[in-house]
Coordinates of C-alpha atoms in Angstrom, one line a residue:
Chain A
M28 CA -79.6 64.7 82.3
I29 CA -79.5 62.5 79.2
R30 CA -82.0 61.9 76.4
K31 CA -82.2 58.9 74.1
P32 CA -80.0 58.1 72.2
A33 CA -77.2 59.3 74.4
L34 CA -73.5 58.5 74.1
I35 CA -71.6 58.8 77.3
T36 CA -67.8 58.7 77.2
Y37 CA -65.3 58.1 80.0
I38 CA -61.7 59.1 80.5
T39 CA -59.6 59.2 83.7
A40 CA -58.5 62.8 84.5
G41 CA -54.7 63.3 84.4
D42 CA -54.1 60.3 82.0
P43 CA -51.5 60.8 80.8
D44 CA -51.4 64.4 82.2
I45 CA -53.8 67.2 82.9
P46 CA -53.2 69.3 79.7
S47 CA -54.0 66.2 77.6
T48 CA -57.2 65.7 79.6
L49 CA -58.4 69.1 78.6
E50 CA -57.6 68.4 74.9
F51 CA -59.3 65.0 75.0
L52 CA -62.4 66.5 76.7
R53 CA -62.7 69.1 73.9
I54 CA -62.7 66.2 71.4
L55 CA -65.2 64.1 73.4
A56 CA -67.5 67.1 73.7
K57 CA -68.1 67.1 70.0
Y58 CA -69.5 63.6 70.1
S59 CA -70.8 63.0 73.6
D60 CA -74.1 63.8 75.3
L61 CA -72.4 63.6 78.6
I62 CA -68.8 63.0 79.7
E63 CA -67.8 60.9 82.7
L64 CA -64.5 62.0 84.1
G65 CA -62.7 59.7 86.5
I66 CA -60.8 60.9 89.6
P67 CA -57.6 58.8 89.8
F68 CA -57.4 56.6 92.8
S69 CA -54.6 54.4 94.1
D70 CA -56.9 51.4 94.5
P71 CA -59.5 51.3 91.7
M72 CA -61.0 48.0 92.8
A73 CA -64.1 48.0 90.5
D74 CA -62.1 48.6 87.3
G75 CA -60.6 46.1 85.0
K76 CA -57.0 46.3 83.7
T77 CA -57.4 49.1 81.1
I78 CA -59.0 51.7 83.4
E79 CA -57.0 50.5 86.4
K80 CA -53.8 51.3 84.6
S81 CA -55.1 54.7 83.5
H82 CA -55.5 55.6 87.2
Y83 CA -51.9 54.7 87.9
R84 CA -50.7 56.8 84.9
A85 CA -52.7 59.8 86.1
L86 CA -51.3 59.5 89.6
K87 CA -47.8 59.0 88.3
S88 CA -48.0 62.3 86.4
G89 CA -48.8 63.9 89.8
T90 CA -52.6 64.5 89.3
K91 CA -54.2 65.9 92.4
V92 CA -58.0 66.0 93.1
M93 CA -57.9 69.8 92.8
D94 CA -56.3 69.5 89.3
V95 CA -59.3 67.4 88.3
L96 CA -61.8 70.1 89.5
N97 CA -59.7 72.8 87.8
V98 CA -59.7 71.1 84.5
V99 CA -63.5 70.7 84.7
R100 CA -63.7 74.5 85.4
E101 CA -61.7 75.3 82.4
F102 CA -63.7 72.9 80.2
K103 CA -67.0 74.2 81.3
S104 CA -66.0 77.8 80.4
E105 CA -65.9 76.6 76.8
F106 CA -68.6 73.8 76.7
D107 CA -72.1 73.0 78.0
V108 CA -71.7 69.2 77.8
P109 CA -72.6 67.9 81.2
I110 CA -69.8 66.4 83.3
V111 CA -70.3 63.6 85.8
L112 CA -67.3 62.9 88.1
M113 CA -66.7 59.2 88.6
S114 CA -64.8 58.5 91.8
Y115 CA -64.1 56.0 94.5
Y116 CA -65.4 57.2 97.9
N117 CA -62.1 57.8 99.8
P118 CA -60.9 61.0 97.9
I119 CA -64.3 62.5 98.6
Y120 CA -64.6 61.3 102.2
V121 CA -61.1 62.6 103.3
R122 CA -61.9 66.0 101.9
G123 CA -65.3 66.0 103.6
V124 CA -68.3 65.2 101.5
E125 CA -69.9 68.7 101.8
S126 CA -66.6 70.5 101.1
F127 CA -66.0 68.3 98.1
V128 CA -69.4 68.5 96.5
G129 CA -69.7 72.2 97.1
N130 CA -66.3 72.7 95.5
A131 CA -67.0 70.5 92.6
R132 CA -70.4 72.1 91.9
G133 CA -68.6 75.5 92.0
C134 CA -66.3 74.2 89.3
G135 CA -69.2 73.3 87.1
V136 CA -69.5 69.6 87.8
D137 CA -73.0 68.5 87.0
G138 CA -73.3 65.1 88.6
M139 CA -71.4 62.5 90.6
L140 CA -71.1 58.7 90.5
I141 CA -69.3 57.0 93.4
V142 CA -68.5 53.4 92.6
D143 CA -68.1 52.0 96.1
L144 CA -70.9 54.0 97.8
P145 CA -74.1 51.9 97.7
V146 CA -77.4 53.5 98.7
E147 CA -77.2 52.2 102.3
E148 CA -74.1 54.3 103.0
S149 CA -75.1 57.4 101.2
D150 CA -77.3 59.4 103.6
E151 CA -74.9 62.3 104.1
Y152 CA -73.9 62.3 100.4
L153 CA -77.5 62.5 99.3
D154 CA -78.3 65.4 101.6
V155 CA -75.3 67.3 100.4
C156 CA -76.0 66.7 96.7
C157 CA -79.5 67.9 97.2
K158 CA -78.3 71.0 98.9
Y159 CA -75.9 71.9 96.1
D160 CA -78.1 70.7 93.3
M161 CA -75.5 68.1 92.3
K162 CA -77.1 65.3 90.2
T163 CA -76.6 61.8 91.5
V164 CA -76.0 58.7 89.5
F165 CA -76.2 55.3 91.2
L166 CA -75.3 51.9 89.7
A167 CA -77.6 48.9 89.4
S168 CA -76.4 45.4 88.6
P169 CA -77.9 42.3 87.2
N170 CA -78.2 40.9 90.7
T171 CA -79.9 44.1 92.0
S172 CA -83.4 43.1 93.2
N173 CA -86.4 44.9 91.9
E174 CA -86.9 46.3 95.4
R175 CA -83.4 47.8 95.4
L176 CA -83.8 49.0 91.8
R177 CA -86.8 51.1 93.1
V178 CA -84.7 52.6 95.8
I179 CA -81.7 53.3 93.5
D180 CA -84.1 55.0 91.1
E181 CA -85.5 57.1 93.9
V182 CA -82.2 58.5 95.0
S183 CA -80.7 59.0 91.5
T184 CA -81.4 62.4 90.1
G185 CA -79.2 62.2 87.0
F186 CA -79.7 58.8 85.5
V187 CA -79.4 55.2 86.6
Y188 CA -76.2 53.4 85.5
L189 CA -76.9 49.8 84.6
V190 CA -73.9 47.5 84.9
S191 CA -74.1 45.0 82.0
L192 CA -72.4 42.0 83.6
Y193 CA -70.9 40.4 86.7
G194 CA -67.3 41.8 86.6
T195 CA -65.2 44.9 86.3
T196 CA -65.0 47.5 83.6
G197 CA -63.3 46.5 80.3
E198 CA -64.0 45.6 76.7
R199 CA -65.8 42.4 75.8
D200 CA -66.6 40.9 72.5
E201 CA -70.2 40.5 73.1
I202 CA -72.8 42.0 75.4
S203 CA -73.9 39.6 78.2
S204 CA -77.5 38.5 78.1
L205 CA -77.7 39.7 81.7
A206 CA -77.6 43.2 80.3
F207 CA -80.7 42.8 78.3
D208 CA -82.6 41.3 81.2
L209 CA -81.6 44.1 83.4
V210 CA -82.6 46.8 80.9
S211 CA -86.0 45.4 80.6
R212 CA -86.4 45.0 84.3
A213 CA -85.2 48.6 84.9
R214 CA -87.4 49.9 82.2
S215 CA -90.5 48.8 83.9
I216 CA -89.3 50.1 87.3
C217 CA -87.3 53.3 86.9
R218 CA -88.4 56.8 86.0
N219 CA -84.8 57.9 85.4
P220 CA -83.1 57.6 82.1
L221 CA -81.1 54.4 81.9
A222 CA -77.5 54.2 80.7
V223 CA -75.7 50.9 80.2
G224 CA -72.0 50.5 80.8
F225 CA -69.2 47.9 81.3
G226 CA -68.0 46.1 78.2
I227 CA -69.6 48.3 75.6
S228 CA -67.0 49.1 73.0
K229 CA -68.4 48.8 69.5
S230 CA -71.1 50.5 67.5
E231 CA -73.1 47.2 67.2
H232 CA -73.1 47.1 71.0
V233 CA -74.4 50.6 71.2
K234 CA -77.2 49.8 68.7
D235 CA -78.2 46.6 70.5
I236 CA -78.4 48.2 73.9
L237 CA -80.4 51.1 72.7
N238 CA -82.8 48.8 70.8
A239 CA -83.3 46.9 74.0
G240 CA -84.7 50.0 75.6
A241 CA -81.8 51.8 77.2
D242 CA -81.5 55.6 76.8
G243 CA -77.7 55.7 76.6
V244 CA -74.5 53.8 76.6
V245 CA -71.3 54.4 78.5
V246 CA -68.0 53.7 76.7
G247 CA -64.8 53.9 78.8
S248 CA -62.2 51.2 78.3
A249 CA -62.3 51.4 74.5
I250 CA -61.3 55.0 74.7
V251 CA -58.9 54.7 77.6
K252 CA -57.1 51.9 75.6
L253 CA -56.3 54.5 72.9
I254 CA -54.7 56.7 75.5
E255 CA -52.7 53.8 76.8
K256 CA -51.4 53.2 73.3
F257 CA -51.0 56.7 72.0
G258 CA -50.5 58.8 75.2
R259 CA -50.9 62.5 74.7
Y260 CA -51.2 62.0 70.9
A261 CA -54.4 59.9 71.3
G262 CA -56.6 62.8 70.1
D263 CA -57.1 61.7 66.5
E264 CA -57.7 58.1 67.5
I265 CA -60.3 59.1 70.1
E266 CA -62.0 61.2 67.5
R267 CA -62.2 58.3 65.1
K268 CA -63.5 56.0 67.8
C269 CA -66.2 58.5 68.8
R270 CA -67.4 58.8 65.2
E271 CA -67.7 55.0 65.0
L272 CA -69.7 54.8 68.2
R273 CA -71.9 57.7 67.1
R274 CA -72.9 55.6 64.1
G275 CA -74.4 53.0 66.5
L276 CA -76.7 55.8 67.8
I277 CA -78.5 56.1 64.5
L278 CA -81.4 53.8 65.2
Chain B
M13 CA -73.7 46.2 111.4
K14 CA -71.2 48.9 112.4
F15 CA -68.8 49.6 115.2
G16 CA -69.7 53.1 116.1
E17 CA -69.3 54.9 112.8
Y18 CA -66.7 52.4 111.5
G19 CA -67.2 49.4 109.2
G20 CA -70.1 49.3 106.8
M21 CA -70.4 48.0 103.3
F22 CA -68.6 50.3 100.9
V23 CA -68.6 48.1 97.8
A24 CA -69.7 48.2 94.2
E25 CA -73.4 47.4 93.8
T26 CA -72.7 43.9 92.4
L27 CA -71.2 42.8 95.7
V28 CA -74.1 44.0 97.9
Q29 CA -76.2 40.9 97.1
P30 CA -73.4 38.3 97.7
L31 CA -72.5 40.0 101.0
R32 CA -76.1 39.9 102.1
E33 CA -76.2 36.3 101.2
L34 CA -73.1 35.6 103.2
E35 CA -74.5 37.5 106.2
R36 CA -77.7 35.6 106.0
A37 CA -75.9 32.2 105.8
Y38 CA -73.6 33.1 108.6
M39 CA -76.4 34.3 110.9
E40 CA -78.2 31.0 110.3
L41 CA -75.2 28.8 110.7
K42 CA -73.3 30.3 113.5
D43 CA -75.6 28.7 116.1
D44 CA -76.5 25.7 114.0
E45 CA -75.7 22.5 115.9
D46 CA -74.3 20.6 112.9
F47 CA -72.1 23.5 111.9
R48 CA -70.8 24.1 115.4
S49 CA -70.0 20.5 116.0
Q50 CA -68.1 20.1 112.7
L51 CA -66.2 23.4 113.4
N52 CA -65.3 22.3 116.9
Y53 CA -64.3 18.9 115.7
Y54 CA -61.8 20.3 113.2
L55 CA -60.5 22.9 115.6
K56 CA -59.8 20.2 118.2
N57 CA -58.7 17.2 116.2
Y58 CA -57.2 18.9 113.1
A59 CA -55.9 22.3 114.1
G60 CA -54.9 21.3 117.7
R61 CA -57.1 23.4 120.0
P62 CA -57.1 24.3 122.8
T63 CA -53.6 25.8 122.6
P64 CA -51.7 26.1 125.9
L65 CA -51.5 29.2 128.0
Y66 CA -47.8 29.0 129.0
F67 CA -46.2 30.7 131.9
A68 CA -42.9 32.0 130.5
R69 CA -40.9 31.6 133.8
N70 CA -37.5 32.2 132.4
L71 CA -38.5 35.4 130.6
T72 CA -40.4 36.6 133.6
E73 CA -37.4 36.1 135.9
K74 CA -35.1 37.8 133.4
V75 CA -37.4 40.8 133.1
G76 CA -38.1 40.9 136.8
G77 CA -41.6 42.2 136.8
A78 CA -45.1 41.0 136.2
K79 CA -45.7 37.4 135.2
I80 CA -45.7 36.9 131.5
Y81 CA -48.0 34.3 130.0
L82 CA -48.0 33.3 126.3
K83 CA -51.1 32.1 124.5
R84 CA -49.5 29.6 122.2
E85 CA -51.3 30.0 118.9
D86 CA -47.9 29.3 117.3
L87 CA -48.5 25.6 118.2
L88 CA -51.5 25.3 115.9
H89 CA -51.4 23.4 112.7
S90 CA -49.9 25.7 110.1
G91 CA -48.1 27.6 112.8
A92 CA -50.4 30.6 113.4
H93 CA -53.9 31.7 114.5
K94 CA -54.9 32.2 110.9
I95 CA -56.3 28.7 110.7
N96 CA -59.1 29.4 113.2
N97 CA -60.6 31.6 110.6
T98 CA -59.9 29.7 107.5
I99 CA -61.4 26.4 108.8
G100 CA -64.4 28.4 110.0
Q101 CA -64.9 30.2 106.7
A102 CA -64.2 27.2 104.5
L103 CA -66.8 25.2 106.4
L104 CA -69.2 28.1 106.0
A105 CA -68.5 28.1 102.2
K106 CA -69.1 24.4 102.1
F107 CA -72.4 24.8 103.9
M108 CA -73.3 27.6 101.4
G109 CA -72.6 25.2 98.5
K110 CA -69.6 27.1 97.1
E111 CA -67.0 25.1 95.2
R112 CA -64.1 27.5 95.1
L113 CA -62.3 29.7 97.6
I114 CA -60.3 32.8 96.8
A115 CA -58.1 34.6 99.2
E116 CA -55.6 37.4 99.4
T117 CA -52.3 37.0 101.1
G118 CA -49.4 39.2 102.0
A119 CA -46.5 37.1 103.2
G120 CA -48.4 34.0 102.4
Q121 CA -49.5 32.9 105.9
H122 CA -53.2 33.4 105.2
G123 CA -52.8 31.9 101.8
V124 CA -51.2 28.8 103.2
A125 CA -53.9 28.6 105.9
T126 CA -56.6 28.9 103.2
A127 CA -54.9 26.3 101.0
I128 CA -54.9 23.9 104.0
A129 CA -58.6 24.5 104.7
G130 CA -59.4 24.1 101.0
A131 CA -57.5 20.8 100.9
L132 CA -59.3 19.7 104.0
M133 CA -62.8 20.6 102.8
G134 CA -62.3 19.6 99.2
L135 CA -62.6 23.1 97.8
K136 CA -60.6 24.6 94.9
V137 CA -58.3 27.4 96.1
E138 CA -56.9 30.4 94.3
V139 CA -54.7 32.9 96.1
Y140 CA -53.9 36.4 95.0
M141 CA -50.5 37.5 96.1
G142 CA -48.6 40.7 95.3
A143 CA -45.9 40.0 92.7
E144 CA -43.4 41.6 95.1
D145 CA -44.4 39.2 97.9
V146 CA -44.3 36.2 95.5
E147 CA -40.6 37.1 95.0
R148 CA -39.9 37.6 98.7
Q149 CA -41.8 34.6 100.0
R150 CA -40.9 31.8 97.6
M151 CA -41.2 29.1 100.3
N152 CA -44.8 30.0 101.1
V153 CA -45.7 30.1 97.4
F154 CA -44.3 26.6 97.0
R155 CA -46.1 25.5 100.2
M156 CA -49.4 26.7 98.7
K157 CA -48.8 24.9 95.5
I158 CA -47.9 21.7 97.3
L159 CA -51.3 22.0 99.0
G160 CA -53.0 22.2 95.6
A161 CA -53.7 25.9 95.5
N162 CA -53.1 28.1 92.5
V163 CA -51.1 31.3 93.3
I164 CA -51.8 34.3 91.1
P165 CA -49.2 37.0 91.2
V166 CA -50.7 40.6 91.3
K167 CA -48.6 43.0 89.3
S168 CA -50.6 46.2 89.8
G169 CA -50.2 49.1 92.2
T170 CA -47.6 48.5 94.9
R171 CA -47.6 44.8 94.1
T172 CA -48.3 43.9 97.8
L173 CA -51.2 42.9 100.1
K174 CA -53.6 45.8 99.4
D175 CA -53.3 45.1 95.7
A176 CA -53.9 41.4 96.3
I177 CA -57.2 42.4 98.1
N178 CA -58.2 44.6 95.1
E179 CA -57.6 41.7 92.8
A180 CA -59.5 39.2 94.9
L181 CA -62.4 41.7 95.0
R182 CA -62.3 41.9 91.2
D183 CA -62.4 38.1 90.9
W184 CA -65.3 37.9 93.4
V185 CA -67.4 40.4 91.5
S186 CA -67.6 38.0 88.6
S187 CA -67.3 34.7 90.5
F188 CA -69.5 35.1 93.6
E189 CA -72.1 32.6 92.4
N190 CA -69.8 29.6 93.0
T191 CA -67.0 31.2 94.9
H192 CA -66.5 32.3 98.5
Y193 CA -64.0 35.1 99.2
L194 CA -62.1 34.0 102.3
I195 CA -60.8 37.2 103.8
G196 CA -57.9 36.7 106.2
S197 CA -58.4 39.4 108.8
V198 CA -61.1 41.5 110.6
V199 CA -61.2 43.8 107.6
G200 CA -63.3 44.3 104.5
P201 CA -67.0 45.0 104.1
H202 CA -69.6 43.8 106.6
P203 CA -70.1 41.0 107.5
Y204 CA -66.4 40.0 107.3
P205 CA -65.1 41.9 110.3
T206 CA -67.7 40.2 112.5
I207 CA -67.4 36.7 111.0
V208 CA -63.6 36.7 111.3
R209 CA -63.8 38.1 114.9
D210 CA -66.2 35.4 115.9
F211 CA -64.0 32.6 114.5
Q212 CA -60.9 34.1 116.2
S213 CA -62.7 34.7 119.6
V214 CA -61.9 31.2 120.5
I215 CA -58.4 32.5 121.5
G216 CA -59.8 34.8 124.1
M217 CA -62.4 32.4 125.4
E218 CA -59.8 29.7 126.0
T219 CA -57.4 32.3 127.5
K220 CA -60.0 33.4 130.0
R221 CA -60.8 29.8 131.1
Q222 CA -57.1 29.0 131.4
I223 CA -55.9 32.0 133.3
L224 CA -58.7 31.6 135.8
E225 CA -57.7 27.9 136.3
I226 CA -54.0 28.9 136.8
E227 CA -54.1 32.2 138.6
G228 CA -57.7 32.3 139.9
V229 CA -58.0 35.9 138.6
L230 CA -58.2 37.6 135.3
P231 CA -54.9 39.0 133.9
D232 CA -54.0 42.7 134.4
V233 CA -53.0 43.3 130.8
I234 CA -53.4 41.5 127.5
V235 CA -51.1 42.5 124.6
A236 CA -51.5 41.5 120.9
C237 CA -50.1 42.8 117.7
V238 CA -52.3 44.6 115.2
G239 CA -52.0 44.5 111.4
G240 CA -55.5 44.0 110.2
G241 CA -56.1 43.0 113.8
S242 CA -57.6 39.5 113.8
N243 CA -55.5 37.8 116.5
A244 CA -55.9 40.9 118.6
I245 CA -59.7 41.0 118.3
G246 CA -59.7 37.3 118.9
I247 CA -58.0 37.5 122.3
F248 CA -59.5 40.9 123.3
H249 CA -63.1 40.3 122.5
P250 CA -64.1 38.0 125.3
F251 CA -62.5 40.4 127.8
L252 CA -64.1 43.7 126.6
E253 CA -66.5 43.7 129.5
D254 CA -63.9 42.8 132.1
K255 CA -61.5 45.0 134.1
V256 CA -58.5 44.0 132.0
K257 CA -56.2 46.4 130.2
L258 CA -56.0 45.7 126.5
V259 CA -53.1 46.9 124.4
G260 CA -52.8 46.6 120.6
V261 CA -49.3 46.9 119.2
E262 CA -48.9 48.3 115.7
A263 CA -45.8 48.1 113.5
G264 CA -43.7 51.2 114.0
G265 CA -41.3 50.1 111.3
R266 CA -38.3 52.3 111.2
G267 CA -40.1 54.8 113.4
V268 CA -43.5 56.5 112.9
D269 CA -41.8 59.8 112.1
T270 CA -39.9 58.3 109.1
G271 CA -43.1 57.4 107.2
M272 CA -41.8 53.8 107.0
H273 CA -44.3 52.1 109.1
S274 CA -47.7 50.4 109.1
A275 CA -49.3 52.1 112.1
S276 CA -52.7 53.0 110.8
L277 CA -54.3 53.7 114.1
C278 CA -51.4 55.6 115.6
A279 CA -50.4 57.5 112.5
G280 CA -53.2 57.2 109.9
K281 CA -56.4 59.0 109.2
K282 CA -60.0 58.0 108.8
G283 CA -60.9 56.8 105.3
V284 CA -62.7 54.2 103.2
L285 CA -61.0 51.3 101.5
H286 CA -61.7 47.7 100.9
G287 CA -65.3 48.1 101.8
M288 CA -64.9 49.6 105.2
L289 CA -64.7 52.9 107.0
S290 CA -61.6 52.8 109.3
Y291 CA -58.1 54.2 109.7
F292 CA -55.7 54.2 106.7
I293 CA -52.3 55.4 105.9
Q294 CA -53.0 57.9 103.1
D295 CA -52.1 61.3 101.7
E296 CA -54.2 64.4 101.8
D297 CA -56.0 63.4 98.6
G298 CA -57.0 60.0 100.1
Q299 CA -54.5 58.1 98.0
I300 CA -53.3 55.0 100.0
L301 CA -49.6 55.0 100.7
D302 CA -47.0 52.4 100.8
T303 CA -46.3 50.8 104.2
H304 CA -43.4 49.1 105.8
S305 CA -42.8 46.6 108.6
I306 CA -40.2 43.9 109.2
A307 CA -43.2 41.7 110.0
P308 CA -44.9 40.9 106.7
G309 CA -48.2 40.2 108.4
L310 CA -48.4 43.7 109.8
D311 CA -47.6 45.4 106.5
Y312 CA -51.1 46.6 105.6
P313 CA -52.2 50.3 105.3
G314 CA -55.5 49.8 107.1
V315 CA -56.9 48.2 110.2
G316 CA -60.1 46.4 111.2
P317 CA -63.1 48.8 111.9
E318 CA -63.7 47.3 115.4
H319 CA -60.2 48.4 116.4
A320 CA -60.9 51.9 115.1
W321 CA -64.0 52.0 117.3
L322 CA -62.3 50.4 120.4
R323 CA -59.6 53.1 120.1
D324 CA -62.1 55.9 119.8
I325 CA -64.0 54.8 122.9
G326 CA -60.8 54.3 124.8
R327 CA -61.3 50.6 125.6
V328 CA -58.1 49.5 123.9
R329 CA -54.9 51.4 123.9
Y330 CA -52.8 51.2 120.7
V331 CA -49.1 51.7 120.7
T332 CA -46.2 51.1 118.3
V333 CA -43.1 49.0 118.4
T334 CA -40.3 49.4 115.9
D335 CA -38.6 46.8 113.7
D336 CA -35.5 46.8 116.0
Q337 CA -37.5 46.4 119.2
A338 CA -39.4 43.5 117.6
L339 CA -36.2 41.9 116.5
N340 CA -34.8 42.1 120.0
A341 CA -37.9 40.5 121.5
F342 CA -37.6 37.8 118.8
L343 CA -34.1 36.9 120.0
E344 CA -35.0 37.3 123.6
L345 CA -37.8 34.8 123.6
S346 CA -35.8 32.4 121.4
R347 CA -33.0 32.4 124.0
T348 CA -34.8 32.5 127.3
E349 CA -37.6 30.1 126.4
G350 CA -36.6 28.2 123.3
I351 CA -39.6 29.6 121.4
L352 CA -39.2 31.4 118.1
P353 CA -42.1 33.8 117.8
A354 CA -43.3 35.2 114.5
L355 CA -42.0 38.7 113.9
E356 CA -45.6 39.9 114.2
S357 CA -46.1 38.4 117.6
A358 CA -42.6 39.7 118.6
H359 CA -44.1 43.2 118.4
A360 CA -46.6 42.3 121.1
L361 CA -43.9 40.6 123.1
A362 CA -41.6 43.6 123.0
Y363 CA -44.3 45.8 124.4
A364 CA -45.3 43.2 127.0
I365 CA -41.7 42.9 128.3
E366 CA -41.5 46.7 128.7
I367 CA -44.8 46.9 130.5
A368 CA -44.1 43.8 132.7
R369 CA -41.0 45.5 133.9
E370 CA -42.8 48.7 134.7
M371 CA -45.7 46.9 136.5
G372 CA -43.4 45.1 139.0
D373 CA -46.1 42.5 139.7
G374 CA -49.4 41.2 138.4
T375 CA -49.9 39.2 135.1
V376 CA -49.5 40.0 131.4
V377 CA -50.8 37.8 128.7
V378 CA -49.2 38.0 125.2
N379 CA -51.0 36.5 122.2
L380 CA -48.2 34.6 120.6
S381 CA -50.1 34.5 117.3
G382 CA -47.6 32.6 115.2
R383 CA -44.3 30.8 115.1
G384 CA -41.1 32.4 113.8
D385 CA -39.7 29.8 111.5
K386 CA -41.3 31.5 108.5
D387 CA -39.2 34.6 109.3
L388 CA -35.8 33.1 109.4
E389 CA -34.7 34.6 106.1
I390 CA -35.7 38.1 107.2
V391 CA -33.9 37.7 110.6
M392 CA -30.9 36.3 108.9
R393 CA -30.6 39.5 106.9
E394 CA -30.8 41.6 110.0
V395 CA -28.6 39.9 112.5
S396 CA -25.3 38.1 112.3
L397 CA -24.7 35.3 114.8

């Protein structure tokens, strides 16, 4: 799904509204190898303040799950850049896993990442994703054992998402040493491409992580923060940030 | 471990390992002699167990039906059943070598019970509490501070209990190495619903022994209120295999049809939140909705997974009682017996009064899970005397 060196960008769908999301996606598409699009949820437990607030803004503007899928459909009619939906499990569960995945695939979604669905709980999800050829992305963390890493790699068909630290999403000044240990451990175990996320916000971070052996980086909060600040006028700022991040990709 | 299809461990990857560690520690310690003897020591000499099973003669005569017994958890230190769990988990945390406890709290009862257990065991305590609740429950905030706990107001989302849980989970994902997350009800990811149920089952075990001593037979009906459901599971669990009717009472708020309620089993849908598959009050997109109850401890949009299962298999019946009915029961017990029940427990009591009248004879046990002193401000707003 991604090839080194890959820049993966994240925004929350509907933040601050759906038309802006489409505009931002068009900008991100120019600089990203893959875009992660968040489905807004009332209780984004795994996210830090910046992304958490983006979920609330999206819900406040009335964003529904179907709006998210429709915006993907529209985007995919113009661009080939792969889209991975990032979601909490409940919006998918209440719709029915099969119905959701089938629908999302029909709208052009390429892959899915469910933050609060560890491998142990994902039997049905895996069957359905296989059936509809939806790529799966699972997370691994610094405290994920080698044994679990092997299983996570086995069930992931898109890439493996390495969480760089113990904590929630959000910008950090420096990359935790846990990240480098995890990258080297995962490198020796996983066949999938590896993308590192959580706390990556600057081009130096991007460079360091790729040099450590990762195939890609995920940048979320650094972009979402611009939307928090500039709202629907964040386009130019997002473009500037993407250019900066892209520079870190030149190894 | 699951309860039918309910429960599970729906958490971010980073929490899987700490939850497994907790599960392992708990399985090792629960039958450990040293752990059990320390737990029993504190429950008896510190918390005040066993609590009496009291025959409410005046109330029974006034209602004119089945005999009504009250399991007096309100007499425990701290004034509610919550302490059975916080002492158990704080001790567990100590055995695991943790130095810090974090907890969520709605109205502050679990926060206070955690602060007490932390003070007792010499553990640092930080309590997450919705900013809205911090405003409404100033006395409990102060109480926690007196006990040495740090109270952190949560300003996100609906600024209530569910957001406090979200924030505690966010803390734990970065602090698990030295911190135990002390969940206050039979909710959350495995193994919490099991651990909390086990620590609360002392209520039902005592009740069984006591009613057999007094009546010589098991009760016909046991009634308990259900928010997350810890006091209910605690009294129900030892009776699951017996021929005893079990009734869980949810908060009907201003009426289930108004949308202003907290009746997740009676009016919610299956979903996944806070690490568990259970019933939740939510919209068609799976967004969790705001809830309401006059009883702060019942004001939660979900319910413990074991209750979801007990409901599905038909072992426990779940009903609702409105704010007004609970308030009437609160006044009724205060006047007939001189006991102020917590507004949560008043929900169970309201239903018990109704069913005792219908039954004519036999016995009904109500879990009087907490005392009502904490609710005086709310009651004062609702009734003029």
